[in-house]
Short mmCIF file of C-alpha atoms in Angstrom, two decimals:
data_model
loop_
_atom_site.label_atom_id
_atom_site.label_comp_id
_atom_site.label_asym_id
_atom_site.label_seq_id
_atom_site.Cartn_x
_atom_site.Cartn_y
_atom_site.Cartn_z
CA UNK A 35 -0.42 -28.10 -39.51
CA UNK A 36 2.76 -28.49 -37.46
CA UNK A 37 3.56 -24.78 -37.98
CA UNK A 38 0.05 -23.87 -36.80
CA UNK A 39 0.49 -26.08 -33.73
CA UNK A 40 3.81 -24.40 -32.95
CA UNK A 41 2.22 -20.97 -33.37
CA UNK A 42 -0.63 -21.93 -31.05
CA UNK A 43 1.84 -23.26 -28.48
CA UNK A 44 3.92 -20.07 -28.43
CA UNK A 45 0.77 -17.94 -28.35
CA UNK A 46 -0.44 -19.92 -25.33
CA UNK A 47 2.94 -19.49 -23.58
CA UNK A 48 2.85 -15.74 -24.28
CA UNK A 49 -0.71 -15.49 -22.97
CA UNK A 50 0.19 -17.48 -19.87
CA UNK A 51 3.20 -15.25 -19.20
CA UNK A 52 1.00 -12.16 -19.63
CA UNK A 53 -1.49 -13.51 -17.11
CA UNK A 54 1.37 -14.27 -14.69
CA UNK A 55 2.80 -10.77 -15.03
CA UNK A 56 -0.64 -9.27 -14.39
CA UNK A 57 -1.04 -11.39 -11.25
CA UNK A 58 2.42 -10.37 -10.11
CA UNK A 59 1.61 -6.70 -10.65
CA UNK A 60 -1.38 -7.12 -8.35
CA UNK A 61 0.89 -8.61 -5.68
CA UNK A 62 2.88 -5.36 -5.43
CA UNK A 63 0.21 -2.85 -6.55
CA UNK A 64 -1.86 -3.05 -3.37
CA UNK A 65 0.00 -1.75 -0.32
CA UNK A 66 0.67 -4.33 2.36
CA UNK A 67 2.28 -4.74 5.76
CA UNK A 68 4.37 -7.87 6.06
CA UNK A 69 6.69 -9.27 8.70
CA UNK A 70 10.29 -10.45 8.80
CA UNK A 71 10.57 -13.82 10.50
CA UNK A 72 13.85 -14.52 12.27
CA UNK A 73 14.44 -17.91 13.80
CA UNK A 74 16.80 -17.18 16.73
CA UNK A 75 13.84 -17.54 19.05
CA UNK A 76 13.26 -19.58 22.20
CA UNK A 77 10.35 -21.99 21.85
CA UNK A 78 10.06 -21.31 18.13
CA UNK A 79 6.79 -22.51 16.67
CA UNK A 80 6.80 -25.50 14.38
CA UNK A 81 6.23 -24.71 10.72
CA UNK A 82 2.62 -25.89 10.92
CA UNK A 83 1.96 -23.86 14.06
CA UNK A 84 3.58 -20.81 12.46
CA UNK A 85 1.35 -21.04 9.39
CA UNK A 86 -1.73 -21.37 11.59
CA UNK A 87 -0.61 -18.39 13.67
CA UNK A 88 -0.04 -16.20 10.59
CA UNK A 89 -3.49 -17.03 9.24
CA UNK A 90 -5.15 -16.27 12.57
CA UNK A 91 -3.55 -12.82 12.56
CA UNK A 92 -4.51 -12.16 8.93
CA UNK A 93 -0.86 -11.64 7.98
CA UNK A 94 -0.60 -11.78 4.19
CA UNK A 95 3.12 -11.23 3.54
CA UNK A 96 6.22 -12.61 5.24
CA UNK A 97 9.93 -12.40 4.57
CA UNK A 98 12.27 -15.31 5.29
CA UNK A 99 15.99 -14.57 5.54
CA UNK A 100 16.83 -17.97 4.11
CA UNK A 101 14.87 -20.82 2.56
CA UNK A 102 13.09 -23.16 4.94
CA UNK A 103 11.41 -26.06 3.17
CA UNK A 104 9.23 -26.89 6.16
CA UNK A 105 7.85 -23.35 6.40
CA UNK A 106 7.34 -23.10 2.63
CA UNK A 107 5.42 -26.36 2.65
CA UNK A 108 3.35 -25.33 5.68
CA UNK A 109 2.34 -22.11 3.90
CA UNK A 110 0.92 -24.06 0.96
CA UNK A 111 -2.66 -23.04 0.24
CA UNK A 112 -2.66 -20.17 2.74
CA UNK A 113 -2.38 -17.39 0.10
CA UNK A 114 0.38 -15.86 2.23
CA UNK A 115 3.03 -14.34 -0.03
CA UNK A 116 6.66 -15.08 0.72
CA UNK A 117 9.77 -13.00 0.10
CA UNK A 118 12.49 -15.65 0.04
CA UNK A 119 16.00 -14.64 1.06
CA UNK A 120 19.36 -15.78 -0.25
CA UNK A 121 21.98 -15.54 2.56
CA UNK A 122 25.21 -13.65 1.89
CA UNK A 123 27.25 -16.80 2.36
CA UNK A 124 25.68 -18.28 -0.79
CA UNK A 125 26.51 -15.34 -3.08
CA UNK A 126 29.94 -16.61 -4.16
CA UNK A 127 28.45 -19.86 -5.44
CA UNK A 128 25.38 -18.28 -7.01
CA UNK A 129 27.24 -15.35 -8.55
CA UNK A 130 29.89 -17.60 -10.09
CA UNK A 131 27.72 -20.18 -11.80
CA UNK A 132 24.38 -20.02 -13.63
CA UNK A 133 24.11 -23.75 -13.08
CA UNK A 134 24.33 -23.31 -9.31
CA UNK A 135 21.65 -20.62 -9.47
CA UNK A 136 19.43 -22.95 -11.50
CA UNK A 137 19.90 -25.68 -8.89
CA UNK A 138 19.00 -23.20 -6.13
CA UNK A 139 15.74 -22.32 -7.89
CA UNK A 140 14.95 -25.96 -8.60
CA UNK A 141 15.54 -26.85 -4.95
CA UNK A 142 13.87 -23.95 -3.12
CA UNK A 143 11.33 -22.50 -5.56
CA UNK A 144 9.95 -24.84 -8.21
CA UNK A 145 8.88 -27.63 -5.80
CA UNK A 146 6.46 -25.16 -4.18
CA UNK A 147 5.31 -23.27 -7.28
CA UNK A 148 1.79 -24.69 -7.36
CA UNK A 149 1.29 -24.58 -3.60
CA UNK A 150 3.05 -21.66 -1.93
CA UNK A 151 3.08 -18.12 -3.32
CA UNK A 152 6.66 -16.89 -3.56
CA UNK A 153 6.53 -13.39 -5.05
CA UNK A 154 10.04 -12.08 -4.34
CA UNK A 155 13.56 -13.42 -4.02
CA UNK A 156 15.89 -11.13 -2.06
CA UNK A 157 19.49 -11.89 -3.00
CA UNK A 158 21.87 -11.14 -0.14
CA UNK A 159 21.31 -8.58 2.58
CA UNK A 160 22.90 -5.11 2.70
CA UNK A 161 25.82 -6.46 0.68
CA UNK A 162 27.17 -3.11 -0.54
CA UNK A 163 27.66 -1.86 3.02
CA UNK A 164 28.01 -4.92 5.26
CA UNK A 165 29.85 -7.31 2.89
CA UNK A 166 31.48 -5.10 0.24
CA UNK A 167 33.88 -7.86 -0.84
CA UNK A 168 30.85 -9.68 -2.28
CA UNK A 169 29.67 -6.65 -4.26
CA UNK A 170 31.18 -7.77 -7.61
CA UNK A 171 29.10 -10.96 -7.43
CA UNK A 172 25.79 -9.45 -6.31
CA UNK A 173 24.34 -8.41 -9.67
CA UNK A 174 25.51 -11.63 -11.31
CA UNK A 175 23.75 -13.68 -8.64
CA UNK A 176 20.57 -11.65 -9.18
CA UNK A 177 20.78 -12.09 -12.95
CA UNK A 178 21.43 -15.83 -12.69
CA UNK A 179 18.51 -16.30 -10.28
CA UNK A 180 16.26 -14.29 -12.59
CA UNK A 181 17.38 -16.34 -15.60
CA UNK A 182 16.65 -19.56 -13.72
CA UNK A 183 13.20 -18.29 -12.79
CA UNK A 184 12.59 -17.32 -16.42
CA UNK A 185 13.58 -20.80 -17.57
CA UNK A 186 11.06 -22.21 -15.12
CA UNK A 187 8.36 -19.84 -16.40
CA UNK A 188 8.29 -17.88 -13.15
CA UNK A 189 9.99 -14.59 -14.00
CA UNK A 190 6.71 -12.68 -14.22
CA UNK A 191 5.41 -14.14 -10.97
CA UNK A 192 8.56 -13.81 -8.87
CA UNK A 193 10.61 -10.62 -8.77
CA UNK A 194 14.30 -10.49 -7.87
CA UNK A 195 15.86 -7.74 -5.78
CA UNK A 196 18.40 -7.16 -3.00
CA UNK A 197 17.92 -5.29 0.31
CA UNK A 198 20.11 -2.24 0.93
CA UNK A 199 20.96 -0.31 4.05
CA UNK A 200 19.80 3.31 4.27
CA UNK A 201 23.47 4.30 4.36
CA UNK A 202 23.75 3.89 0.58
CA UNK A 203 21.98 7.28 0.44
CA UNK A 204 24.01 10.38 1.28
CA UNK A 205 22.54 13.72 2.41
CA UNK A 206 19.03 12.28 2.93
CA UNK A 207 17.69 15.45 4.58
CA UNK A 208 16.20 17.36 2.92
CA UNK A 209 15.16 14.56 0.53
CA UNK A 210 15.63 16.67 -2.60
CA UNK A 211 19.39 16.79 -1.95
CA UNK A 212 19.81 13.04 -1.55
CA UNK A 213 22.47 11.21 -3.56
CA UNK A 214 23.63 7.62 -3.66
CA UNK A 215 27.05 6.87 -2.21
CA UNK A 216 29.42 7.67 -5.06
CA UNK A 217 31.88 4.94 -4.06
CA UNK A 218 29.37 2.25 -5.03
CA UNK A 219 26.93 3.86 -7.44
CA UNK A 220 28.88 3.56 -10.69
CA UNK A 221 30.38 0.12 -10.22
CA UNK A 222 27.52 -1.67 -8.52
CA UNK A 223 24.41 0.28 -7.60
CA UNK A 224 23.53 1.86 -10.94
CA UNK A 225 23.72 -1.49 -12.81
CA UNK A 226 21.53 -3.03 -10.10
CA UNK A 227 18.98 -0.23 -10.48
CA UNK A 228 18.98 -0.76 -14.24
CA UNK A 229 18.27 -4.45 -13.63
CA UNK A 230 15.40 -3.59 -11.27
CA UNK A 231 13.99 -1.16 -13.83
CA UNK A 232 14.21 -3.70 -16.64
CA UNK A 233 12.55 -6.47 -14.63
CA UNK A 234 9.93 -4.23 -12.92
CA UNK A 235 11.32 -5.20 -9.52
CA UNK A 236 11.33 -2.98 -6.40
CA UNK A 237 14.27 -1.30 -4.71
CA UNK A 238 14.29 -2.91 -1.25
CA UNK A 239 15.53 -0.63 1.53
CA UNK A 240 15.93 -1.31 5.25
CA UNK A 241 14.84 1.97 6.87
CA UNK A 242 14.94 2.62 10.61
CA UNK A 243 13.75 6.02 11.89
CA UNK A 244 14.73 4.75 15.37
CA UNK A 245 18.42 4.88 14.47
CA UNK A 246 18.02 8.22 12.70
CA UNK A 247 16.47 9.63 15.86
CA UNK A 248 19.08 8.12 18.19
CA UNK A 249 21.93 9.61 16.14
CA UNK A 250 20.23 13.01 15.81
CA UNK A 251 18.27 13.35 19.04
CA UNK A 252 18.93 17.07 19.34
CA UNK A 253 17.69 17.75 15.81
CA UNK A 254 14.97 15.19 15.01
CA UNK A 255 11.81 15.50 17.17
CA UNK A 256 10.63 12.22 18.66
CA UNK A 257 7.11 12.69 17.29
CA UNK A 258 8.47 12.89 13.73
CA UNK A 259 10.38 9.66 14.21
CA UNK A 260 7.36 7.90 15.73
CA UNK A 261 5.13 8.50 12.70
CA UNK A 262 2.71 10.49 14.86
CA UNK A 263 0.03 12.74 13.36
CA UNK A 264 1.47 16.24 13.60
CA UNK A 265 0.13 19.74 13.73
CA UNK A 266 1.23 21.87 10.73
CA UNK A 267 3.72 23.76 12.90
CA UNK A 268 5.74 20.57 13.44
CA UNK A 269 5.90 19.52 9.78
CA UNK A 270 9.22 19.84 7.98
CA UNK A 271 9.42 21.58 4.64
CA UNK A 272 11.96 20.70 1.97
CA UNK A 273 13.27 24.16 1.00
CA UNK A 274 13.94 23.08 -2.58
CA UNK A 275 10.58 21.48 -3.38
CA UNK A 276 8.34 22.97 -0.63
CA UNK A 277 7.10 19.43 0.04
CA UNK A 278 5.88 18.92 3.63
CA UNK A 279 7.12 15.95 5.67
CA UNK A 280 5.38 14.73 8.81
CA UNK A 281 7.61 11.75 9.60
CA UNK A 282 11.12 10.46 9.12
CA UNK A 283 10.20 7.28 7.23
CA UNK A 284 8.47 8.95 4.28
CA UNK A 285 11.31 11.46 4.08
CA UNK A 286 13.77 8.54 3.83
CA UNK A 287 11.67 6.93 1.09
CA UNK A 288 11.51 10.17 -0.88
CA UNK A 289 15.26 10.56 -0.48
CA UNK A 290 15.61 7.26 -2.35
CA UNK A 291 13.25 8.46 -5.08
CA UNK A 292 15.21 11.70 -5.49
CA UNK A 293 18.51 9.80 -5.55
CA UNK A 294 17.17 7.53 -8.31
CA UNK A 295 15.82 10.54 -10.18
CA UNK A 296 19.35 11.96 -10.27
CA UNK A 297 20.34 8.79 -12.16
CA UNK A 298 17.38 9.17 -14.57
CA UNK A 299 15.60 6.18 -13.03
CA UNK A 300 11.97 6.96 -12.30
CA UNK A 301 9.97 3.73 -12.63
CA UNK A 302 11.49 1.69 -9.77
CA UNK A 303 9.29 1.59 -6.68
CA UNK A 304 10.61 1.50 -3.11
CA UNK A 305 9.73 -1.48 -0.93
CA UNK A 306 10.66 -1.15 2.75
CA UNK A 307 12.28 -4.47 3.59
CA UNK A 308 12.75 -3.72 7.29
CA UNK A 309 11.43 -1.08 9.66
CA UNK A 310 10.23 -1.03 13.23
CA UNK A 311 10.98 0.15 16.75
CA UNK A 312 12.47 -1.79 19.69
CA UNK A 313 10.30 -2.31 22.76
CA UNK A 314 13.12 -2.66 25.28
CA UNK A 315 16.72 -1.53 25.63
CA UNK A 316 19.40 -0.43 28.06
CA UNK A 317 17.70 2.32 30.14
CA UNK A 318 20.81 4.50 30.04
CA UNK A 319 21.97 3.97 26.46
CA UNK A 320 18.61 3.26 24.79
CA UNK A 321 16.00 5.19 26.81
CA UNK A 322 13.61 5.47 23.87
CA UNK A 323 13.40 1.72 23.27
CA UNK A 324 10.09 1.32 25.09
CA UNK A 325 6.87 -0.57 24.58
CA UNK A 326 4.83 2.59 24.18
CA UNK A 327 7.18 3.99 21.55
CA UNK A 328 7.18 0.67 19.70
CA UNK A 329 3.39 0.57 19.87
CA UNK A 330 3.14 4.16 18.64
CA UNK A 331 5.49 3.68 15.70
CA UNK A 332 4.14 0.37 14.46
CA UNK A 333 0.49 1.29 15.03
CA UNK A 334 0.88 4.55 13.11
CA UNK A 335 2.85 2.77 10.39
CA UNK A 336 0.17 0.10 9.92
CA UNK A 337 -2.57 2.73 9.90
CA UNK A 338 -0.70 4.76 7.28
CA UNK A 339 -0.37 1.78 4.94
CA UNK A 340 -3.58 -0.19 5.45
CA UNK A 341 -6.12 2.42 6.54
CA UNK A 342 -5.06 5.81 5.20
CA UNK A 343 -3.07 4.41 2.27
CA UNK A 344 -0.95 7.51 2.12
CA UNK A 345 1.88 7.87 -0.32
CA UNK A 346 4.88 10.12 0.12
CA UNK A 347 4.97 13.84 -0.64
CA UNK A 348 6.91 13.11 -3.83
CA UNK A 349 4.65 10.21 -4.85
CA UNK A 350 1.32 10.82 -3.09
CA UNK A 351 -0.55 8.25 -5.19
CA UNK A 352 1.80 5.35 -4.36
CA UNK A 353 1.62 3.90 -0.83
CA UNK A 354 4.90 2.10 -0.05
CA UNK A 355 4.54 -1.43 1.26
CA UNK A 356 6.59 -2.40 4.31
CA UNK A 357 7.90 -5.41 6.17
CA UNK A 358 8.00 -4.79 9.92
CA UNK A 359 11.08 -5.98 11.74
CA UNK A 360 10.04 -8.33 13.20
CA UNK A 361 7.38 -10.88 14.10
CA UNK A 362 9.11 -12.46 17.13
CA UNK A 363 11.68 -11.23 19.63
CA UNK A 364 14.92 -13.02 18.72
CA UNK A 365 16.21 -13.64 22.21
CA UNK A 366 18.85 -16.18 21.14
CA UNK A 367 20.82 -13.78 18.97
CA UNK A 368 24.29 -12.66 20.02
CA UNK A 369 23.58 -8.98 20.53
CA UNK A 370 25.85 -5.94 20.95
CA UNK A 371 22.89 -3.98 22.36
CA UNK A 372 19.95 -4.97 24.56
CA UNK A 373 17.47 -3.62 22.03
CA UNK A 374 18.68 -5.99 19.30
CA UNK A 375 16.61 -8.86 20.65
CA UNK A 376 13.50 -6.79 21.28
CA UNK A 377 12.07 -5.72 17.95
CA UNK A 378 9.33 -8.33 17.79
CA UNK A 379 5.61 -7.83 18.21
CA UNK A 380 5.35 -11.25 19.84
CA UNK A 381 7.40 -13.47 22.10
CA UNK A 382 8.27 -16.91 20.81
CA UNK A 383 5.21 -18.40 22.52
CA UNK A 384 2.98 -15.95 20.53
CA UNK A 385 2.19 -13.78 23.58
CA UNK A 386 2.04 -10.14 22.43
CA UNK A 387 4.93 -7.99 23.61
CA UNK A 388 2.72 -4.88 23.76
CA UNK A 389 -0.66 -3.52 22.72
CA UNK A 390 -1.25 -2.20 19.22
CA UNK A 391 -3.81 0.43 18.27
CA UNK A 392 -4.73 -0.08 14.63
CA UNK A 393 -8.44 0.63 14.47
CA UNK A 394 -9.94 0.22 11.01
CA UNK A 395 -7.37 -2.26 9.71
CA UNK A 396 -9.96 -4.98 9.22
CA UNK A 397 -8.82 -7.27 12.02
CA UNK A 398 -5.15 -7.28 10.92
CA UNK A 399 -3.08 -8.99 13.63
CA UNK A 400 -6.35 -10.03 15.22
CA UNK A 401 -6.70 -6.43 16.36
CA UNK A 402 -9.33 -3.87 15.45
CA UNK A 403 -9.42 -1.80 18.60
CA UNK A 404 -10.49 1.70 19.37
CA UNK A 405 -7.63 4.16 19.60
CA UNK A 406 -7.37 3.89 23.36
CA UNK A 407 -4.80 6.44 24.44
CA UNK A 408 -4.51 8.83 27.38
CA UNK A 409 -2.80 12.16 28.01
CA UNK A 410 -0.97 12.43 31.34
CA UNK A 411 1.91 14.31 32.93
CA UNK A 412 5.13 13.10 31.32
CA UNK A 413 7.38 10.82 33.33
CA UNK A 414 10.80 12.33 33.85
CA UNK A 415 9.63 15.77 32.72
CA UNK A 416 12.18 18.48 33.32
CA UNK A 417 9.48 21.10 33.79
CA UNK A 418 9.21 22.53 37.32
CA UNK A 419 6.03 22.26 39.35
CA UNK A 420 5.05 25.83 38.52
CA UNK A 421 4.94 25.00 34.80
CA UNK A 422 2.77 21.93 35.46
CA UNK A 423 0.52 23.99 37.75
CA UNK A 424 0.16 26.69 35.10
CA UNK A 425 -0.76 24.03 32.54
CA UNK A 426 -3.31 22.53 34.96
CA UNK A 427 -4.86 25.95 35.58
CA UNK A 428 -5.08 26.61 31.85
CA UNK A 429 -6.69 23.21 31.11
CA UNK A 430 -9.37 23.69 33.78
CA UNK A 431 -9.86 27.36 32.87
CA UNK A 432 -9.47 28.65 29.30
CA UNK A 433 -9.07 25.08 28.02
CA UNK A 434 -12.55 24.21 29.37
CA UNK A 435 -11.59 20.71 30.49
CA UNK A 436 -14.03 19.03 32.87
CA UNK A 437 -12.12 19.11 36.15
CA UNK A 438 -15.06 18.43 38.47
CA UNK A 439 -13.76 14.94 39.38
CA UNK A 440 -10.55 16.35 40.94
CA UNK A 441 -12.37 18.66 43.35
CA UNK A 442 -12.34 17.82 47.09
CA UNK A 443 -14.63 14.91 47.90
CA UNK A 444 -14.86 13.68 44.31
CA UNK A 445 -13.61 10.35 42.93
CA UNK A 446 -10.30 11.62 41.51
CA UNK A 447 -9.30 14.03 44.28
CA UNK A 448 -7.10 11.29 45.77
CA UNK A 449 -4.18 11.00 45.42
CA UNK A 450 -4.13 14.68 46.27
CA UNK A 451 -1.00 15.74 44.37
CA UNK A 452 -0.16 17.94 41.42
CA UNK A 453 0.80 15.13 39.04
CA UNK A 454 -2.41 13.17 39.62
CA UNK A 455 -4.68 16.19 39.25
CA UNK A 456 -2.84 17.56 36.21
CA UNK A 457 -2.95 14.16 34.50
CA UNK A 458 -6.73 14.02 34.87
CA UNK A 459 -7.10 17.56 33.55
CA UNK A 460 -4.78 16.90 30.63
CA UNK A 461 -6.71 13.76 29.68
CA UNK A 462 -10.02 15.60 29.95
CA UNK A 463 -8.80 18.29 27.55
CA UNK A 464 -7.28 15.65 25.23
CA UNK A 465 -10.62 13.84 25.01
CA UNK A 466 -12.56 17.06 24.55
CA UNK A 467 -10.36 17.99 21.61
CA UNK A 468 -10.86 14.57 20.00
CA UNK A 469 -7.22 13.53 20.57
CA UNK A 470 -6.15 15.78 17.72
CA UNK A 471 -2.48 16.37 16.94
CA UNK A 472 -0.99 18.80 19.47
CA UNK A 473 -3.78 18.45 22.05
CA UNK A 474 -1.46 16.60 24.45
CA UNK A 475 1.53 18.91 24.70
CA UNK A 476 1.09 21.51 27.48
CA UNK A 477 4.50 23.12 27.00
CA UNK A 478 6.20 19.73 26.95
CA UNK A 479 4.85 18.55 30.30
CA UNK A 480 2.42 15.99 28.85
CA UNK A 481 2.70 12.69 27.04
CA UNK A 482 0.42 10.19 25.31
CA UNK A 483 0.31 6.71 26.81
CA UNK A 484 -1.62 3.51 26.15
CA UNK A 485 -1.60 2.65 29.86
CA UNK A 486 -4.93 3.45 31.53
CA UNK A 487 -4.17 5.79 34.48
CA UNK A 488 -7.55 5.09 36.11
CA UNK A 489 -7.36 3.84 39.70
CA UNK A 490 -9.96 2.73 42.20
CA UNK A 491 -13.15 4.73 41.67
CA UNK A 492 -11.29 7.33 39.64
CA UNK A 493 -12.07 6.64 35.98
CA UNK A 494 -10.18 8.85 33.54
CA UNK A 495 -12.09 10.47 30.64
CA UNK A 496 -10.32 8.23 28.12
CA UNK A 497 -11.73 5.13 29.79
CA UNK A 498 -15.20 6.62 30.05
CA UNK A 499 -15.29 7.40 26.34
CA UNK A 500 -13.66 4.31 24.87
CA UNK A 501 -14.60 1.62 27.34
CA UNK A 502 -12.29 -0.24 29.67
CA UNK A 503 -11.34 -3.12 27.39
CA UNK A 504 -8.63 -3.20 24.78
CA UNK A 505 -7.58 -6.04 22.55
CA UNK A 506 -3.96 -7.06 22.47
CA UNK A 507 -1.82 -7.17 19.38
CA UNK A 508 -2.50 -10.85 18.99
CA UNK A 509 -5.88 -11.10 20.70
CA UNK A 510 -4.28 -14.02 22.53
CA UNK A 511 -4.23 -12.28 25.91
CA UNK A 512 -6.64 -9.72 27.31
CA UNK A 513 -6.12 -6.72 29.53
CA UNK A 514 -6.02 -8.93 32.61
CA UNK A 515 -2.32 -9.57 31.91
CA UNK A 516 -1.77 -5.81 31.87
CA UNK A 517 -3.68 -5.50 35.13
CA UNK A 518 -1.60 -8.23 36.73
CA UNK A 519 1.60 -6.44 35.74
CA UNK A 520 0.39 -3.20 37.32
CA UNK A 521 -0.78 -4.90 40.50
CA UNK A 522 2.64 -6.49 40.90
CA UNK A 523 4.45 -3.20 40.41
CA UNK A 524 5.61 -3.80 36.83
CA UNK A 525 4.33 -0.62 35.22
CA UNK A 526 4.54 -0.49 31.41
CA UNK A 527 6.82 2.21 30.09
CA UNK A 528 5.12 5.21 28.50
CA UNK A 529 5.93 7.55 25.65
CA UNK A 530 7.90 10.61 26.77
CA UNK A 531 6.99 13.77 24.88
CA UNK A 532 9.87 16.00 23.74
CA UNK A 533 9.79 18.98 26.10
CA UNK A 534 10.78 21.57 23.60
CA UNK A 535 10.56 20.51 19.96
CA UNK A 536 13.79 21.37 18.19
CA UNK A 537 13.98 21.89 14.48
CA UNK A 538 14.46 18.67 12.54
CA UNK A 539 16.54 20.35 9.89
CA UNK A 540 17.70 23.25 12.04
CA UNK A 541 14.73 25.39 11.01
CA UNK A 542 12.70 27.00 13.78
CA UNK A 543 9.02 26.36 14.46
CA UNK A 544 6.54 28.48 16.37
CA UNK A 545 4.77 26.35 18.94
CA UNK A 546 1.53 27.23 20.77
CA UNK A 547 2.23 27.77 24.46
CA UNK A 548 0.13 24.86 25.66
CA UNK A 549 -1.25 22.75 22.83
#
């Protein structure tokens, strides 16, 4: 009878573990968009206020860089999944002693196990590149944390991984030629990948197309970096696989898959631990850190994951999940660059930094707006007035845009200048073409903006077709705040189109003359 009882007990434990693993698989099977939460923020919300704010924005996944008992407790019962970070300064202790790792789990994980959903522990942050002296302890710390979770019956529910910088991958373009940095792969990275494979945990990568673009501005087109829908002529083709790439981020993800494939590792999925675009920077050194560019990148990213659910060219059936960097602007950080404190979607008081356009995302971030964008003459365009005039003539002629409103005596004739008239014509053509990829180019003289160019009685076609209201990223402020900024002379920055699209990988493209 005792033997039967023991058998029943172990069978129950096995069944329970199976159920936990299945639940964990669901956590990572469905693609999600989560947010990194830094705490170097003025007027930081209390833990209770933060939990309420996350729920109101329908945010389902967050990443904490270090344990915060108050936040973990406040998230109890919310169904929000937490990726819990282990700071680099704790790796020596955790990687040197299984007992210390067990205490860490008992202190930061097990007290919340029946209340708050912790589905990932990220051990360290970019250790192999930013803190290489800790590299020998990284895998041990991961193994000890995993063992402690197993002892607590949580190994199936909570995965263990470590975030890496994109610089661990060499020759990322084209993706098929990507390799892991040979100085770390044998000693550290390959054993870590084997651990991830064995435990069904993801490879966490911090991937920033913004930095790729800034370092390769004369090679990488801005539209590719911004995750914009592209016409076929602007797609990049991997010459070895003939796979087509429309944006930098998916190319970076596939580079990781190819690099793992070269090590005979094929079952580890990529989880993007950080990605985003800064909304403000030094105008001279960081001219592309603008609100419109940040809006464009993050809106397109969210749409790709939550609405389109697109995979990568190498793995089209697997949509990578991402954590956007970050939820709040961290204005209290000591920053080498202005942009460093301006990656957030919200200020510390929860006011949105800029508008998002994520129609169809089911109210994610409290936002389910129409795709309210406009096509106007690009600010700072290097094209001469004759090129803009030629584009205007084409739009109102062969392009069949409705230019009646810019005729003398009509509502949009004033201000009577080339930029104003061309902007109206460009927007009319853009609307007529359904805002399709490439319909706002006009030989590099045009740009897409989320700022309504309507003025006085002159209502641009984009406003006529989509309505004059737009919800903010947090639905906490309406367009009156935008109007106030304009009336006081604080005009939001707009996306600048690349005048002449250069080859991303030094391969030429044939571009239509106007669109």
